[in-house]
PDB file of N, CA and C in Angstrom:
ATOM      1  N   MET A  20      98.974 108.673  86.985  1.00 76.00           N
ATOM      2  CA  MET A  20      98.986 107.860  88.171  1.00 76.00           C
ATOM      3  C   MET A  20      98.082 108.513  89.217  1.00 76.00           C
ATOM      4  N   PRO A  21      97.146 107.754  89.762  1.00 87.00           N
ATOM      5  CA  PRO A  21      96.303 108.309  90.830  1.00 87.00           C
ATOM      6  C   PRO A  21      97.151 108.638  92.058  1.00 87.00           C
ATOM      7  N   VAL A  22      96.747 109.645  92.773  1.00 84.00           N
ATOM      8  CA  VAL A  22      97.482 110.041  93.976  1.00 84.00           C
ATOM      9  C   VAL A  22      96.537 110.081  95.166  1.00 84.00           C
ATOM     10  N   LYS A  23      97.106 109.994  96.333  1.00 89.00           N
ATOM     11  CA  LYS A  23      96.349 110.064  97.581  1.00 89.00           C
ATOM     12  C   LYS A  23      97.056 111.047  98.501  1.00 89.00           C
ATOM     13  N   ARG A  24      96.321 112.004  99.007  1.00 89.00           N
ATOM     14  CA  ARG A  24      96.901 112.979  99.936  1.00 89.00           C
ATOM     15  C   ARG A  24      97.074 112.300 101.289  1.00 89.00           C
ATOM     16  N   LEU A  25      98.206 112.589 101.948  1.00 88.00           N
ATOM     17  CA  LEU A  25      98.530 111.960 103.221  1.00 88.00           C
ATOM     18  C   LEU A  25      98.946 113.028 104.218  1.00 88.00           C
ATOM     19  N   ASN A  26      98.352 112.986 105.374  1.00 92.00           N
ATOM     20  CA  ASN A  26      98.710 113.909 106.440  1.00 92.00           C
ATOM     21  C   ASN A  26      99.354 113.081 107.546  1.00 92.00           C
ATOM     22  N   ILE A  27     100.642 113.310 107.815  1.00 92.00           N
ATOM     23  CA  ILE A  27     101.338 112.506 108.817  1.00 92.00           C
ATOM     24  C   ILE A  27     101.933 113.395 109.905  1.00 92.00           C
ATOM     25  N   GLU A  28     102.094 112.806 111.070  1.00 95.00           N
ATOM     26  CA  GLU A  28     102.776 113.487 112.163  1.00 95.00           C
ATOM     27  C   GLU A  28     104.136 112.834 112.327  1.00 95.00           C
ATOM     28  N   LEU A  29     105.160 113.672 112.402  1.00 94.00           N
ATOM     29  CA  LEU A  29     106.532 113.189 112.570  1.00 94.00           C
ATOM     30  C   LEU A  29     107.148 113.835 113.800  1.00 94.00           C
ATOM     31  N   PRO A  30     108.055 113.124 114.454  1.00 95.00           N
ATOM     32  CA  PRO A  30     108.841 113.795 115.492  1.00 95.00           C
ATOM     33  C   PRO A  30     109.606 114.953 114.848  1.00 95.00           C
ATOM     34  N   LEU A  31     109.832 115.986 115.617  1.00 97.00           N
ATOM     35  CA  LEU A  31     110.459 117.193 115.087  1.00 97.00           C
ATOM     36  C   LEU A  31     111.808 116.910 114.438  1.00 97.00           C
ATOM     37  N   ASP A  32     112.605 116.021 115.019  1.00 97.00           N
ATOM     38  CA  ASP A  32     113.925 115.741 114.442  1.00 97.00           C
ATOM     39  C   ASP A  32     113.808 115.081 113.068  1.00 97.00           C
ATOM     40  N   GLN A  33     112.799 114.223 112.876  1.00 96.00           N
ATOM     41  CA  GLN A  33     112.608 113.599 111.562  1.00 96.00           C
ATOM     42  C   GLN A  33     112.138 114.631 110.539  1.00 96.00           C
ATOM     43  N   TYR A  34     111.236 115.512 110.958  1.00 97.00           N
ATOM     44  CA  TYR A  34     110.778 116.566 110.057  1.00 97.00           C
ATOM     45  C   TYR A  34     111.940 117.476 109.654  1.00 97.00           C
ATOM     46  N   GLU A  35     112.751 117.871 110.625  1.00 98.00           N
ATOM     47  CA  GLU A  35     113.892 118.741 110.330  1.00 98.00           C
ATOM     48  C   GLU A  35     114.868 118.063 109.377  1.00 98.00           C
ATOM     49  N   PHE A  36     115.090 116.771 109.571  1.00 96.00           N
ATOM     50  CA  PHE A  36     115.961 116.034 108.661  1.00 96.00           C
ATOM     51  C   PHE A  36     115.407 116.077 107.239  1.00 96.00           C
ATOM     52  N   LEU A  37     114.113 115.780 107.080  1.00 96.00           N
ATOM     53  CA  LEU A  37     113.492 115.803 105.750  1.00 96.00           C
ATOM     54  C   LEU A  37     113.560 117.200 105.136  1.00 96.00           C
ATOM     55  N   ARG A  38     113.264 118.213 105.942  1.00 97.00           N
ATOM     56  CA  ARG A  38     113.269 119.583 105.430  1.00 97.00           C
ATOM     57  C   ARG A  38     114.664 119.990 104.967  1.00 97.00           C
ATOM     58  N   LYS A  39     115.680 119.701 105.772  1.00 98.00           N
ATOM     59  CA  LYS A  39     117.053 120.065 105.407  1.00 98.00           C
ATOM     60  C   LYS A  39     117.526 119.296 104.177  1.00 98.00           C
ATOM     61  N   GLU A  40     117.213 118.015 104.127  1.00 97.00           N
ATOM     62  CA  GLU A  40     117.623 117.183 102.986  1.00 97.00           C
ATOM     63  C   GLU A  40     116.947 117.664 101.701  1.00 97.00           C
ATOM     64  N   ALA A  41     115.650 117.941 101.785  1.00 97.00           N
ATOM     65  CA  ALA A  41     114.916 118.414 100.606  1.00 97.00           C
ATOM     66  C   ALA A  41     115.431 119.783 100.157  1.00 97.00           C
ATOM     67  N   THR A  42     115.678 120.664 101.102  1.00 97.00           N
ATOM     68  CA  THR A  42     116.193 121.996 100.774  1.00 97.00           C
ATOM     69  C   THR A  42     117.561 121.901 100.116  1.00 97.00           C
ATOM     70  N   ALA A  43     118.417 121.051 100.647  1.00 98.00           N
ATOM     71  CA  ALA A  43     119.763 120.893 100.085  1.00 98.00           C
ATOM     72  C   ALA A  43     119.711 120.370  98.655  1.00 98.00           C
ATOM     73  N   ARG A  44     118.720 119.544  98.357  1.00 97.00           N
ATOM     74  CA  ARG A  44     118.593 118.982  97.011  1.00 97.00           C
ATOM     75  C   ARG A  44     117.702 119.824  96.108  1.00 97.00           C
ATOM     76  N   GLY A  45     117.071 120.846  96.666  1.00 97.00           N
ATOM     77  CA  GLY A  45     116.221 121.730  95.878  1.00 97.00           C
ATOM     78  C   GLY A  45     114.909 121.093  95.447  1.00 97.00           C
ATOM     79  N   ILE A  46     114.377 120.222  96.298  1.00 96.00           N
ATOM     80  CA  ILE A  46     113.111 119.553  95.986  1.00 96.00           C
ATOM     81  C   ILE A  46     112.152 119.703  97.159  1.00 96.00           C
ATOM     82  N   ALA A  47     110.901 119.357  96.936  1.00 96.00           N
ATOM     83  CA  ALA A  47     109.895 119.401  97.994  1.00 96.00           C
ATOM     84  C   ALA A  47     110.034 118.179  98.903  1.00 96.00           C
ATOM     85  N   ILE A  48     109.572 118.329 100.134  1.00 96.00           N
ATOM     86  CA  ILE A  48     109.612 117.212 101.081  1.00 96.00           C
ATOM     87  C   ILE A  48     108.823 116.026 100.539  1.00 96.00           C
ATOM     88  N   SER A  49     107.679 116.290  99.918  1.00 94.00           N
ATOM     89  CA  SER A  49     106.864 115.195  99.388  1.00 94.00           C
ATOM     90  C   SER A  49     107.620 114.410  98.312  1.00 94.00           C
ATOM     91  N   ARG A  50     108.374 115.113  97.479  1.00 95.00           N
ATOM     92  CA  ARG A  50     109.163 114.410  96.459  1.00 95.00           C
ATOM     93  C   ARG A  50     110.264 113.570  97.110  1.00 95.00           C
ATOM     94  N   LEU A  51     110.901 114.119  98.136  1.00 96.00           N
ATOM     95  CA  LEU A  51     111.934 113.367  98.848  1.00 96.00           C
ATOM     96  C   LEU A  51     111.346 112.094  99.456  1.00 96.00           C
ATOM     97  N   ILE A  52     110.174 112.202 100.062  1.00 95.00           N
ATOM     98  CA  ILE A  52     109.525 111.024 100.648  1.00 95.00           C
ATOM     99  C   ILE A  52     109.206 110.000  99.567  1.00 95.00           C
ATOM    100  N   ARG A  53     108.689 110.452  98.412  1.00 94.00           N
ATOM    101  CA  ARG A  53     108.397 109.518  97.311  1.00 94.00           C
ATOM    102  C   ARG A  53     109.667 108.824  96.834  1.00 94.00           C
ATOM    103  N   GLU A  54     110.777 109.572  96.742  1.00 95.00           N
ATOM    104  CA  GLU A  54     112.049 108.972  96.318  1.00 95.00           C
ATOM    105  C   GLU A  54     112.546 107.950  97.334  1.00 95.00           C
ATOM    106  N   LEU A  55     112.417 108.262  98.621  1.00 93.00           N
ATOM    107  CA  LEU A  55     112.834 107.325  99.664  1.00 93.00           C
ATOM    108  C   LEU A  55     112.001 106.045  99.622  1.00 93.00           C
ATOM    109  N   ILE A  56     110.701 106.187  99.395  1.00 91.00           N
ATOM    110  CA  ILE A  56     109.827 105.013  99.295  1.00 91.00           C
ATOM    111  C   ILE A  56     110.205 104.179  98.082  1.00 91.00           C
ATOM    112  N   ALA A  57     110.444 104.824  96.946  1.00 90.00           N
ATOM    113  CA  ALA A  57     110.824 104.096  95.729  1.00 90.00           C
ATOM    114  C   ALA A  57     112.141 103.357  95.932  1.00 90.00           C
ATOM    115  N   LYS A  58     113.099 104.008  96.586  1.00 90.00           N
ATOM    116  CA  LYS A  58     114.388 103.370  96.853  1.00 90.00           C
ATOM    117  C   LYS A  58     114.211 102.170  97.780  1.00 90.00           C
ATOM    118  N   HIS A  59     113.401 102.328  98.796  1.00 87.00           N
ATOM    119  CA  HIS A  59     113.146 101.228  99.736  1.00 87.00           C
ATOM    120  C   HIS A  59     112.429 100.079  99.030  1.00 87.00           C
ATOM    121  N   ARG A  60     111.461 100.414  98.193  1.00 86.00           N
ATOM    122  CA  ARG A  60     110.726  99.383  97.450  1.00 86.00           C
ATOM    123  C   ARG A  60     111.669  98.605  96.536  1.00 86.00           C
ATOM    124  N   GLN A  61     112.587  99.298  95.876  1.00 84.00           N
ATOM    125  CA  GLN A  61     113.556  98.651  94.990  1.00 84.00           C
ATOM    126  C   GLN A  61     114.478  97.729  95.777  1.00 84.00           C
ATOM    127  N   SER A  62     114.922  98.171  96.949  1.00 81.00           N
ATOM    128  CA  SER A  62     115.817  97.323  97.749  1.00 81.00           C
ATOM    129  C   SER A  62     115.090  96.080  98.220  1.00 81.00           C
ATOM    130  N   LEU A  63     113.795  96.186  98.513  1.00 75.00           N
ATOM    131  CA  LEU A  63     113.022  95.004  98.901  1.00 75.00           C
ATOM    132  C   LEU A  63     112.932  94.029  97.742  1.00 75.00           C
ATOM    133  N   THR A  64     112.725  94.544  96.538  1.00 74.00           N
ATOM    134  CA  THR A  64     112.645  93.696  95.354  1.00 74.00           C
ATOM    135  C   THR A  64     113.948  92.939  95.154  1.00 74.00           C
ATOM    136  N   GLU A  65     115.063  93.623  95.301  1.00 72.00           N
ATOM    137  CA  GLU A  65     116.368  92.978  95.138  1.00 72.00           C
ATOM    138  C   GLU A  65     116.579  91.904  96.199  1.00 72.00           C
ATOM    139  N   GLU A  66     116.172  92.175  97.441  1.00 72.00           N
ATOM    140  CA  GLU A  66     116.322  91.186  98.507  1.00 72.00           C
ATOM    141  C   GLU A  66     115.461  89.961  98.228  1.00 72.00           C
ATOM    142  N   LEU A  67     114.237  90.176  97.736  1.00 71.00           N
ATOM    143  CA  LEU A  67     113.371  89.043  97.414  1.00 71.00           C
ATOM    144  C   LEU A  67     113.959  88.205  96.294  1.00 71.00           C
ATOM    145  N   LYS A  68     114.537  88.858  95.288  1.00 69.00           N
ATOM    146  CA  LYS A  68     115.166  88.117  94.193  1.00 69.00           C
ATOM    147  C   LYS A  68     116.290  87.244  94.729  1.00 69.00           C
ATOM    148  N   LYS A  69     117.124  87.797  95.599  1.00 68.00           N
ATOM    149  CA  LYS A  69     118.231  87.034  96.167  1.00 68.00           C
ATOM    150  C   LYS A  69     117.710  85.857  96.975  1.00 68.00           C
ATOM    151  N   THR A  70     116.662  86.091  97.764  1.00 69.00           N
ATOM    152  CA  THR A  70     116.093  85.030  98.594  1.00 69.00           C
ATOM    153  C   THR A  70     115.554  83.905  97.724  1.00 69.00           C
ATOM    154  N   TYR A  71     114.782  84.245  96.706  1.00 66.00           N
ATOM    155  CA  TYR A  71     114.211  83.219  95.838  1.00 66.00           C
ATOM    156  C   TYR A  71     115.287  82.476  95.057  1.00 66.00           C
ATOM    157  N   GLN A  72     116.274  83.169  94.570  1.00 63.00           N
ATOM    158  CA  GLN A  72     117.290  82.520  93.751  1.00 63.00           C
ATOM    159  C   GLN A  72     118.148  81.561  94.556  1.00 63.00           C
ATOM    160  N   ASN A  73     118.223  81.740  95.864  1.00 68.00           N
ATOM    161  CA  ASN A  73     118.981  80.825  96.707  1.00 68.00           C
ATOM    162  C   ASN A  73     118.132  79.673  97.232  1.00 68.00           C
ATOM    163  N   ASP A  74     116.837  79.720  97.003  1.00 68.00           N
ATOM    164  CA  ASP A  74     115.939  78.680  97.481  1.00 68.00           C
ATOM    165  C   ASP A  74     116.061  77.444  96.587  1.00 68.00           C
ATOM    166  N   PRO A  75     116.332  76.243  97.157  1.00 68.00           N
ATOM    167  CA  PRO A  75     116.532  75.050  96.328  1.00 68.00           C
ATOM    168  C   PRO A  75     115.303  74.692  95.485  1.00 68.00           C
ATOM    169  N   TRP A  76     114.111  74.860  96.014  1.00 62.00           N
ATOM    170  CA  TRP A  76     112.897  74.533  95.251  1.00 62.00           C
ATOM    171  C   TRP A  76     112.749  75.484  94.058  1.00 62.00           C
ATOM    172  N   PHE A  77     112.994  76.750  94.287  1.00 64.00           N
ATOM    173  CA  PHE A  77     112.913  77.724  93.203  1.00 64.00           C
ATOM    174  C   PHE A  77     113.960  77.429  92.140  1.00 64.00           C
ATOM    175  N   ARG A  78     115.166  77.080  92.567  1.00 62.00           N
ATOM    176  CA  ARG A  78     116.232  76.798  91.602  1.00 62.00           C
ATOM    177  C   ARG A  78     115.873  75.587  90.753  1.00 62.00           C
ATOM    178  N   ARG A  79     115.157  74.633  91.310  1.00 62.00           N
ATOM    179  CA  ARG A  79     114.779  73.443  90.544  1.00 62.00           C
ATOM    180  C   ARG A  79     113.587  73.743  89.632  1.00 62.00           C
ATOM    181  N   CYS A  80     112.613  74.491  90.144  1.00 59.00           N
ATOM    182  CA  CYS A  80     111.367  74.712  89.408  1.00 59.00           C
ATOM    183  C   CYS A  80     111.268  76.090  88.767  1.00 59.00           C
ATOM    184  N   GLY A  81     112.165  76.983  89.100  1.00 53.00           N
ATOM    185  CA  GLY A  81     112.108  78.328  88.536  1.00 53.00           C
ATOM    186  C   GLY A  81     112.393  78.316  87.047  1.00 53.00           C
ATOM    187  N   SER A  82     112.020  79.374  86.392  1.00 54.00           N
ATOM    188  CA  SER A  82     112.193  79.421  84.944  1.00 54.00           C
ATOM    189  C   SER A  82     113.536  80.007  84.533  1.00 54.00           C
ATOM    190  N   PHE A  83     114.344  80.437  85.497  1.00 56.00           N
ATOM    191  CA  PHE A  83     115.664  80.961  85.165  1.00 56.00           C
ATOM    192  C   PHE A  83     116.604  80.718  86.335  1.00 56.00           C
ATOM    193  N   ASP A  84     117.868  80.798  86.068  1.00 54.00           N
ATOM    194  CA  ASP A  84     118.921  80.628  87.073  1.00 54.00           C
ATOM    195  C   ASP A  84     118.873  79.284  87.785  1.00 54.00           C
ATOM    196  N   GLY A  85     118.225  78.314  87.202  1.00 54.00           N
ATOM    197  CA  GLY A  85     118.200  76.978  87.789  1.00 54.00           C
ATOM    198  C   GLY A  85     119.171  76.074  87.061  1.00 54.00           C
ATOM    199  N   PRO A  86     119.271  74.814  87.490  1.00 58.00           N
ATOM    200  CA  PRO A  86     120.198  73.894  86.849  1.00 58.00           C
ATOM    201  C   PRO A  86     119.798  73.562  85.411  1.00 58.00           C
ATOM    202  N   ASP A  87     118.494  73.655  85.108  1.00 61.00           N
ATOM    203  CA  ASP A  87     118.005  73.374  83.755  1.00 61.00           C
ATOM    204  C   ASP A  87     117.227  74.570  83.239  1.00 61.00           C
ATOM    205  N   ASP A  88     117.271  74.762  81.935  1.00 58.00           N
ATOM    206  CA  ASP A  88     116.468  75.805  81.313  1.00 58.00           C
ATOM    207  C   ASP A  88     115.116  75.193  80.993  1.00 58.00           C
ATOM    208  N   LEU A  89     114.133  75.406  81.873  1.00 58.00           N
ATOM    209  CA  LEU A  89     112.824  74.789  81.697  1.00 58.00           C
ATOM    210  C   LEU A  89     112.091  75.342  80.481  1.00 58.00           C
ATOM    211  N   ALA A  90     112.345  76.576  80.120  1.00 59.00           N
ATOM    212  CA  ALA A  90     111.680  77.168  78.965  1.00 59.00           C
ATOM    213  C   ALA A  90     112.139  76.509  77.670  1.00 59.00           C
ATOM    214  N   GLU A  91     113.337  75.954  77.680  1.00 60.00           N
ATOM    215  CA  GLU A  91     113.893  75.340  76.479  1.00 60.00           C
ATOM    216  C   GLU A  91     113.081  74.124  76.042  1.00 60.00           C
ATOM    217  N   LYS A  92     112.587  73.342  76.995  1.00 58.00           N
ATOM    218  CA  LYS A  92     111.848  72.110  76.678  1.00 58.00           C
ATOM    219  C   LYS A  92     110.343  72.286  76.833  1.00 58.00           C
ATOM    220  N   HIS A  93     109.901  73.496  76.985  1.00 53.00           N
ATOM    221  CA  HIS A  93     108.475  73.740  77.216  1.00 53.00           C
ATOM    222  C   HIS A  93     107.699  73.590  75.926  1.00 53.00           C
TER     223      HIS A  93
END
């Protein structure tokens, strides 16, 4: 996986939180940040799934979780 180096400025309290959390878990701050981003990305995916599945147009035209199995007659 390609990587990109990032230099960020954080308020001291946020940096201290990251440092303490990473130290307590025995990992680097960069790994903790990557894990937090992955967790946030996953939660966004779940929210989007819920939003789409409740949408009436998606339920009618979607390929799953709708009133009809559209793939069955495709």
